[in-house]
mmCIF file of C-alpha atoms in Angstrom:
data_model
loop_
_atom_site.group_PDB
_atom_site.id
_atom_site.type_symbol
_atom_site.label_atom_id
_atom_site.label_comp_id
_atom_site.label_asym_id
_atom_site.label_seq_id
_atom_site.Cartn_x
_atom_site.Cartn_y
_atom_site.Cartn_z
ATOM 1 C CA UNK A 1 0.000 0.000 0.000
ATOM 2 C CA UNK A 2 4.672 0.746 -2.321
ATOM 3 C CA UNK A 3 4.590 3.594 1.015
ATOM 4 C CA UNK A 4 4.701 2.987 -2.401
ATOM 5 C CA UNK A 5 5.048 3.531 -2.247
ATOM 6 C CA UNK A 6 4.886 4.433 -1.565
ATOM 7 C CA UNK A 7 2.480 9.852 1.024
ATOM 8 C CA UNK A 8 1.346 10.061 0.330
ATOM 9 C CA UNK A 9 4.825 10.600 2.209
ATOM 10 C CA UNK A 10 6.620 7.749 1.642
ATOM 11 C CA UNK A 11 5.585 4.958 4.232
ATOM 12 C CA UNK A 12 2.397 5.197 3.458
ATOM 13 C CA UNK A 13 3.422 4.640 -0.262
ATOM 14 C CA UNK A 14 5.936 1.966 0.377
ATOM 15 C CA UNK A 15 3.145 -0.314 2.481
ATOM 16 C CA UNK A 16 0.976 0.445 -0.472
ATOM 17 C CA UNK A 17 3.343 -0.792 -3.448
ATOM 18 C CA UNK A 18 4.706 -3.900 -1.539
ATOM 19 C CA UNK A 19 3.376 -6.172 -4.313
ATOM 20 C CA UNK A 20 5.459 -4.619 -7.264
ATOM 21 C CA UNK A 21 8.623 -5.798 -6.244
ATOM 22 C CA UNK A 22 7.001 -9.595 -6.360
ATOM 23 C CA UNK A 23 5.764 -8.856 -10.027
ATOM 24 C CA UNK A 24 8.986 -7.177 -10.977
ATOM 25 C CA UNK A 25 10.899 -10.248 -9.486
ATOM 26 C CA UNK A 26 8.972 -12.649 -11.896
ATOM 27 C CA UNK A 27 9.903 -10.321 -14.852
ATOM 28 C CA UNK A 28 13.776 -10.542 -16.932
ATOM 29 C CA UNK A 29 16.251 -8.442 -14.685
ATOM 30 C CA UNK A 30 16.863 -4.974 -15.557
ATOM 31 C CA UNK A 31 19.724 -2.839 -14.535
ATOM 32 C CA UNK A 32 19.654 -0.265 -11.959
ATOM 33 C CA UNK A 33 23.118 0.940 -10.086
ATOM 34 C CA UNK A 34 23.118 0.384 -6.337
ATOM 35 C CA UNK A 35 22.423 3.574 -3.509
ATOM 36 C CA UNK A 36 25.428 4.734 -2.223
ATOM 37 C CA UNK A 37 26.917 3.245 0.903
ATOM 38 C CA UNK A 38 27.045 5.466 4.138
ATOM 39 C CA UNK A 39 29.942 7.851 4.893
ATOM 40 C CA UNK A 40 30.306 7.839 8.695
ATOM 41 C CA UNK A 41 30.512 11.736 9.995
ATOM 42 C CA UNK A 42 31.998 12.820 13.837
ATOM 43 C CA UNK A 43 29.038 14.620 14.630
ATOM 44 C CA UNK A 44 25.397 13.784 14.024
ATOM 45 C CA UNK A 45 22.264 15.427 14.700
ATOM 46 C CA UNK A 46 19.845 13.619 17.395
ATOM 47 C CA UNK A 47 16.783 10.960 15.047
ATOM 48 C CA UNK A 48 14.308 13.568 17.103
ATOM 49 C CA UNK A 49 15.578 16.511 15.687
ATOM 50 C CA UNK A 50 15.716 15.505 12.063
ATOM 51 C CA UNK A 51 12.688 14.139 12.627
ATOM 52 C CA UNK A 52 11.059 17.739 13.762
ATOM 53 C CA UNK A 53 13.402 19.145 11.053
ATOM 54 C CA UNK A 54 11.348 17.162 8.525
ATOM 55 C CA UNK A 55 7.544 17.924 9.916
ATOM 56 C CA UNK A 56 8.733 21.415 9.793
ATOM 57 C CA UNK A 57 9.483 21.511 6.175
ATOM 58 C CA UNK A 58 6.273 19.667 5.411
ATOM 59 C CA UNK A 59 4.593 22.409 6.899
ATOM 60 C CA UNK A 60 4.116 21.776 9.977
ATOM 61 C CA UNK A 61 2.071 19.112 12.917
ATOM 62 C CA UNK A 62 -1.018 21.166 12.491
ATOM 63 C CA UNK A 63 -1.575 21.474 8.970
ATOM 64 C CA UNK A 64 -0.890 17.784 8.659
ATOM 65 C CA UNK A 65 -3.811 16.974 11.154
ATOM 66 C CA UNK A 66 -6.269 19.088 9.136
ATOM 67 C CA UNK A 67 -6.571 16.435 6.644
ATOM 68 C CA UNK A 68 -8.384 13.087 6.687
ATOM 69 C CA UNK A 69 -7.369 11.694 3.912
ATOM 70 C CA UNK A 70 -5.657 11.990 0.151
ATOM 71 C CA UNK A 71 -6.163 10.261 -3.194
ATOM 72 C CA UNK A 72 -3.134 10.380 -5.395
ATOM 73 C CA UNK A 73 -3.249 9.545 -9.009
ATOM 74 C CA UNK A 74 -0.125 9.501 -11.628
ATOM 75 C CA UNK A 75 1.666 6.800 -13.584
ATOM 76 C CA UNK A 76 3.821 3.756 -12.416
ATOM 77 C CA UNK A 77 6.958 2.950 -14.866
ATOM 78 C CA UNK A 78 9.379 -0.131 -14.863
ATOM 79 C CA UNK A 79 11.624 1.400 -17.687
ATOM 80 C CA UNK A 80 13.801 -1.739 -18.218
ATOM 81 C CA UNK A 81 11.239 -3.714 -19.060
ATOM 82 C CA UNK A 82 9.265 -0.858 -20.770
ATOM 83 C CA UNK A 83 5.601 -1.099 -18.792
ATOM 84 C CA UNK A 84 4.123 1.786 -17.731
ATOM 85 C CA UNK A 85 0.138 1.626 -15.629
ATOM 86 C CA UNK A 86 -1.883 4.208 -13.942
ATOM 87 C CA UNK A 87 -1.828 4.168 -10.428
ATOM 88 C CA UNK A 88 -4.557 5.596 -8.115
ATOM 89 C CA UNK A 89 -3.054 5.763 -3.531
ATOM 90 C CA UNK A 90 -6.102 6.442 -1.560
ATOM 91 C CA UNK A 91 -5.759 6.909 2.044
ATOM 92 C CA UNK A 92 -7.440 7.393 4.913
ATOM 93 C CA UNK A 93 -7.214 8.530 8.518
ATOM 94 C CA UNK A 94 -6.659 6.695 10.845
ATOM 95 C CA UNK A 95 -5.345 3.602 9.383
ATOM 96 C CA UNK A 96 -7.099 2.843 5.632
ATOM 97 C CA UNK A 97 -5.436 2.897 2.242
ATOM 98 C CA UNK A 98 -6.194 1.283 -0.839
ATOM 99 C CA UNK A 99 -3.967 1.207 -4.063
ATOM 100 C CA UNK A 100 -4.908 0.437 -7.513
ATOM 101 C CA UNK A 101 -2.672 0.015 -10.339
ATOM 102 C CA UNK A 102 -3.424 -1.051 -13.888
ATOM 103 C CA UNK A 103 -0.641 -2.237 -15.917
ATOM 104 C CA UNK A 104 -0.353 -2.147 -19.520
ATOM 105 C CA UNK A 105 -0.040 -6.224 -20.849
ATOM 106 C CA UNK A 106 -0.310 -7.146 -16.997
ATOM 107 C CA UNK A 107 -3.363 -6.493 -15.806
ATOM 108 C CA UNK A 108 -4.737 -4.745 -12.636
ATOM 109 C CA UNK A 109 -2.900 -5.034 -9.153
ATOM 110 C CA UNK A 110 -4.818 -3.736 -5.731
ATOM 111 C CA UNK A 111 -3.634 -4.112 -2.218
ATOM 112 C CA UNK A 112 -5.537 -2.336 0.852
ATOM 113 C CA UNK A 113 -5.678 -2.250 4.076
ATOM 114 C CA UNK A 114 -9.097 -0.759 6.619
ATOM 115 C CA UNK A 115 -7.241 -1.107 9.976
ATOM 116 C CA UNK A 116 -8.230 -4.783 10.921
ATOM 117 C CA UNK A 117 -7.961 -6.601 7.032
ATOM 118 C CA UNK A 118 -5.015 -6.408 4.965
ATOM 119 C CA UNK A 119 -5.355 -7.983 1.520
ATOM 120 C CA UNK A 120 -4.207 -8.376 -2.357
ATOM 121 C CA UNK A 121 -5.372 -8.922 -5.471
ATOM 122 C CA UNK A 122 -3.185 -9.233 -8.388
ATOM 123 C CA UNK A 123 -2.671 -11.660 -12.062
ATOM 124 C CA UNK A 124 -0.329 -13.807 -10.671
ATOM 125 C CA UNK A 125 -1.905 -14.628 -7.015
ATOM 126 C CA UNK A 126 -5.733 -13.892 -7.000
ATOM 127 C CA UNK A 127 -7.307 -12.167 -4.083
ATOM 128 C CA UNK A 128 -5.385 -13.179 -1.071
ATOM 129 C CA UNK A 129 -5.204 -11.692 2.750
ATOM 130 C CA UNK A 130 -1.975 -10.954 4.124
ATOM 131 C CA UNK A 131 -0.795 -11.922 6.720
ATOM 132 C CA UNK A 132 2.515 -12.716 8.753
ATOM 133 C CA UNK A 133 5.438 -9.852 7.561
ATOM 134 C CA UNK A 134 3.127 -8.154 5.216
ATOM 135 C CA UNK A 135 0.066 -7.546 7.591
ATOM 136 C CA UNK A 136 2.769 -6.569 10.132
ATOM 137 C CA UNK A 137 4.107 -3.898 8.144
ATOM 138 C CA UNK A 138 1.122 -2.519 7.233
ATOM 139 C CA UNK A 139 -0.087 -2.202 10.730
ATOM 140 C CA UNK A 140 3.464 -0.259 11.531
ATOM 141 C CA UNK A 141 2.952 2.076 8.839
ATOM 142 C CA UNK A 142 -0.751 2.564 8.215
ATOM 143 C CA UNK A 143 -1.337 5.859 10.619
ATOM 144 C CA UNK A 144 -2.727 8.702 8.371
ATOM 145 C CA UNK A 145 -1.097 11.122 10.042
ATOM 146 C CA UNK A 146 1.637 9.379 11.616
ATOM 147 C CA UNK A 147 3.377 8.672 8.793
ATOM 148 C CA UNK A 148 3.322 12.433 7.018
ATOM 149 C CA UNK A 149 4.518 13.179 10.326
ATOM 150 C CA UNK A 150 7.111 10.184 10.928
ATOM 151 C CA UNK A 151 5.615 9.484 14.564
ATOM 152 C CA UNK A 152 4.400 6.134 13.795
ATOM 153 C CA UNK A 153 4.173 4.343 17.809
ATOM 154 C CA UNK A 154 5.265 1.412 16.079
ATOM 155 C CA UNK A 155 8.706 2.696 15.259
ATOM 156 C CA UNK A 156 10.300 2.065 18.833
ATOM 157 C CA UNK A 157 13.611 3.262 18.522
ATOM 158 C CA UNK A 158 15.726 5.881 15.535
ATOM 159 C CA UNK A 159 19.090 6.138 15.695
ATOM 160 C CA UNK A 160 21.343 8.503 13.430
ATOM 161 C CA UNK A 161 24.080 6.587 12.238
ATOM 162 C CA UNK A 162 25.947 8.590 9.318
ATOM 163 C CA UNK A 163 25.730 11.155 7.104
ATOM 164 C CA UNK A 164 25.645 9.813 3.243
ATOM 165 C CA UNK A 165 23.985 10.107 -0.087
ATOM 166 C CA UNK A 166 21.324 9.103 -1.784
ATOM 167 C CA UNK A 167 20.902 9.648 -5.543
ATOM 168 C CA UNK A 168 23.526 11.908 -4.998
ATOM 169 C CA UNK A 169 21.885 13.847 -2.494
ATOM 170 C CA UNK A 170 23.633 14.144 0.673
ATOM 171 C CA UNK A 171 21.371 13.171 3.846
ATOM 172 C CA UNK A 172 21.478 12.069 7.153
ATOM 173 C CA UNK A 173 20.919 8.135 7.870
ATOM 174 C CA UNK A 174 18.286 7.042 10.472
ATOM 175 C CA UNK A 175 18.026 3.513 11.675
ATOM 176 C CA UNK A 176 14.579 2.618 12.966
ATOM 177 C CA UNK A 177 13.271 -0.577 15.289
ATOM 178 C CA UNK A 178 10.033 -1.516 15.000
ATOM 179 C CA UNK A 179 8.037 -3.143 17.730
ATOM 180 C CA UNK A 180 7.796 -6.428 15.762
ATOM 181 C CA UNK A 181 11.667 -6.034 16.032
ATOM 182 C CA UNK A 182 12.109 -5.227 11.951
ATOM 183 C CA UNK A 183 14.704 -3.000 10.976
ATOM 184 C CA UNK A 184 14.935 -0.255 8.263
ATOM 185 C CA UNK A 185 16.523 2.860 7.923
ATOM 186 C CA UNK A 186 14.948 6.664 6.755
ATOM 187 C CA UNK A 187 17.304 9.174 5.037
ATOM 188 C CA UNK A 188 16.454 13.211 5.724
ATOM 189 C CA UNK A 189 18.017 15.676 3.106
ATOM 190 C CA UNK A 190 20.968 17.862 4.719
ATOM 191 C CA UNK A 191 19.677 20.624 3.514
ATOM 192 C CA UNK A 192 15.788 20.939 3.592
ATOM 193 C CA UNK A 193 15.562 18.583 6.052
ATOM 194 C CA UNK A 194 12.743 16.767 4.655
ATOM 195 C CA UNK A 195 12.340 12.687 4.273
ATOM 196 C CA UNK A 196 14.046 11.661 0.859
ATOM 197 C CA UNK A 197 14.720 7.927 0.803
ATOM 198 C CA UNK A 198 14.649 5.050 3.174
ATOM 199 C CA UNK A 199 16.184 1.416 2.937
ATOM 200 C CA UNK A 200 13.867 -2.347 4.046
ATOM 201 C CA UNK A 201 14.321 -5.792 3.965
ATOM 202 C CA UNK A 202 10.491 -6.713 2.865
ATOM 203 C CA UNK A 203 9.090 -10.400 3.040
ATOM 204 C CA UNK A 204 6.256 -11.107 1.159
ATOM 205 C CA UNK A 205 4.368 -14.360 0.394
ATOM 206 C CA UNK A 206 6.878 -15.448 -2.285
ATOM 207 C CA UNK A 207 10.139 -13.872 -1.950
ATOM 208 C CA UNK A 208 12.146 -11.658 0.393
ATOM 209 C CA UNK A 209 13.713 -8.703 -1.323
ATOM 210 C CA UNK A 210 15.898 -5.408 -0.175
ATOM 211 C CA UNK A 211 14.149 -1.831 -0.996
ATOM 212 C CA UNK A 212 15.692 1.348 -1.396
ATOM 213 C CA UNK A 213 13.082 4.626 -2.235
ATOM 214 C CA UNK A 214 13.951 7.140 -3.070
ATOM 215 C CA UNK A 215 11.372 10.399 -2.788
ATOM 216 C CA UNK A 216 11.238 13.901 -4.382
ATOM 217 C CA UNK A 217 9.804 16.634 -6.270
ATOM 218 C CA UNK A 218 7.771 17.757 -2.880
ATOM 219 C CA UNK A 219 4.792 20.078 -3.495
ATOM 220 C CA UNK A 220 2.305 21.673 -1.118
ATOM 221 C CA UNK A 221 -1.186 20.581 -1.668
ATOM 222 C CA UNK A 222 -3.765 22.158 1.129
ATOM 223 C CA UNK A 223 -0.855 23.721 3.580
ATOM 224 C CA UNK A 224 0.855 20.299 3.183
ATOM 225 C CA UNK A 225 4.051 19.039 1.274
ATOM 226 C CA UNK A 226 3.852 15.495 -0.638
ATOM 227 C CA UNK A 227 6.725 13.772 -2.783
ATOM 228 C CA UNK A 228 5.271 13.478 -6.406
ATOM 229 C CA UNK A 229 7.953 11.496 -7.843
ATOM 230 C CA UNK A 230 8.772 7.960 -6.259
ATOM 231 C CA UNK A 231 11.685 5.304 -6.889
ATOM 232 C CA UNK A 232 12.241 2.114 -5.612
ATOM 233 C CA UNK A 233 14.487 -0.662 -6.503
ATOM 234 C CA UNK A 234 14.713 -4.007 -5.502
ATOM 235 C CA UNK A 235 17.811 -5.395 -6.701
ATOM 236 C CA UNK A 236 18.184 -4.830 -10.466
ATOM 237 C CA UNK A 237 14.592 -3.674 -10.818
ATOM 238 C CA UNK A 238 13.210 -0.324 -10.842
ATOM 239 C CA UNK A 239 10.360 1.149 -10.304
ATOM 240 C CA UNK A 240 9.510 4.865 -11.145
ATOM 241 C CA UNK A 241 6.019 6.334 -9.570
ATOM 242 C CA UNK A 242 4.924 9.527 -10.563
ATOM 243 C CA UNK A 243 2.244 11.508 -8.968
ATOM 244 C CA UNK A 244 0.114 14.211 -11.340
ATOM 245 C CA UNK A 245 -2.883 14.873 -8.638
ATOM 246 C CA UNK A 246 -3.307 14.871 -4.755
ATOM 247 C CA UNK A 247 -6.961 15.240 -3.613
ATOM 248 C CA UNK A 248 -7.179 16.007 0.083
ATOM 249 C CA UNK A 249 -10.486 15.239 2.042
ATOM 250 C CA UNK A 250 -12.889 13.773 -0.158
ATOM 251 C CA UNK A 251 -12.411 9.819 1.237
ATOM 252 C CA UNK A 252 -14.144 8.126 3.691
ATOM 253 C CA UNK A 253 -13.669 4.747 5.302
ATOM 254 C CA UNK A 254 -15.711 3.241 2.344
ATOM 255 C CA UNK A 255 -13.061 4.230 0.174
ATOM 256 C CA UNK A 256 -10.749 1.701 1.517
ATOM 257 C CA UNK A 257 -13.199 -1.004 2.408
ATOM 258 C CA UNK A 258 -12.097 -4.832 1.127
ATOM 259 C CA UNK A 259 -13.591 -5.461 -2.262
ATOM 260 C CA UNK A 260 -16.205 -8.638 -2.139
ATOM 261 C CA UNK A 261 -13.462 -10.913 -2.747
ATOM 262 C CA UNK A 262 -11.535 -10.476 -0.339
ATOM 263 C CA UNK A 263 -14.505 -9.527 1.742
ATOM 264 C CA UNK A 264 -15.760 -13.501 0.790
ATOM 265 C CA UNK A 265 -11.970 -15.049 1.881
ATOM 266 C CA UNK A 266 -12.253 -13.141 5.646
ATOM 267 C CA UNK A 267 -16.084 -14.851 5.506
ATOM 268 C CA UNK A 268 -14.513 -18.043 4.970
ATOM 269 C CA UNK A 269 -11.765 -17.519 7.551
ATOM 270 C CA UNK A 270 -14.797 -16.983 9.847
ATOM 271 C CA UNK A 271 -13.978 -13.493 10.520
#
């Protein structure tokens, strides 16, 4: 639901897009050069601070709460394989989103989650409900505003641990526990202090892969600053999501409600 992934600011995108790295893995490699490797500095600034840095240059705790919810729209793009889809990210306070993608000479992908059910429906699988690592992560990640804001209660402990680059931009690296006790690591820009990448070691129901996204091209929409561009790669794939419209407010918790096949597999789990 990934967060994009991946906002939506970029956990909630990431959580979101989880199930293109599985379809990307069952496509012919691409190739895609690896994200730089940390540079160790003498002095870093406090995980907090960066952290406050970041909901700062977003715009700040308060304009972030005034929303409910967002529905994001632009294009998804694997270049080395040459597929491009249309993607539509809806979420929704206080722990919904929903994620459509239709992919030309693929087919349609959806994954969602409504706070209790976390499911997928894609060509290769069928509908299926998550569960294990993938409904974990989405239960980390899922708060609306928590993760504009980066104060997800599930991320028990951030750490700076260098100062390095990503894409060539240089940013601070932030190593995050979890409560489940998963590990992954959130890179804020030197400069405008905002989130711009992050690193995770995803496990889904067929494969285990290593993410790196990397976010940018932040506009306000409604007081608030979003990431309209999106990359992640998992190994030699890539992944290139592009965001044209952000719609703030007009979602409700129907708009991320489990479609009736998925609705039919949690009747048949008995609940």
């Amino acid at each position: 639901m990934p967060r994009i992934l991946a906002s939506r600011p970029a956990s909630l995108l990431a959580a979101t897009l989880l199930v293109l790295p599985a379809l990307a893995a069952a496509q012919p490699p691409a190739t895609s050069a690896p994200a730089a490797a940390p540079t160790t500095a003498d002095s870093l600034p406090p995980a907090a601070e960066l952290v406050a840095r970041h909901v700062a240059a977003v715009g700040g705790e308060a304009a972030v709460r005034r929303h409910h919810s967002s529905r994001m729209t632009g294009t998804l793009e694997m270049p080395g394989m040459g597929l491009r889809g249309e993607v539509t990210i809806v979420a929704v306070a206080p722990q919904g989103s929903r994620m459509r993608v239709v992919i030309h000479g693929l087919g349609e992908i959806a994954t969602g989650y409504d706070g209790t059910t976390a499911w997928s429906m894609n060509p290769m699988q069928g509908p299926r409900l998550l569960v294990g690592a993938e409904l974990t992560r989405l239960r980390e990640e899922s708060d609306f505003h928590g993760a504009i804001l980066r104060t997800l209660d599930a991320a028990t402990s951030r750490r700076t641990v260098a100062r390095t680059e990503l894409d060539g931009q240089p940013c601070y690296r932030v190593a995050v526990t979890w409560a489940s006790g998963r590990q992954s690591a959130e890179c804020y820009a030197v400069e405008s202090g905002l989130l711009v990448g992050s690193w995770s070691h995803e496990v889904t129901a067929t494969t285990t892969m290593d993410i790196t996204t990397t976010l940018g091209d932040y506009r306000e929409v409604g007081g608030v600053k979003f990431p309209m561009r999106m990359r992640l790669r998992v190994g030699p794939q890539e992944q290139v999501l592009t965001v044209t419209d952000v719609v703030l407010d007009d979602a409700d918790a129907s708009a991320v409600a489990p479609p009736a096949a998925i609705q039919a597999l949690v009747a048949a789990r008995g609940g």
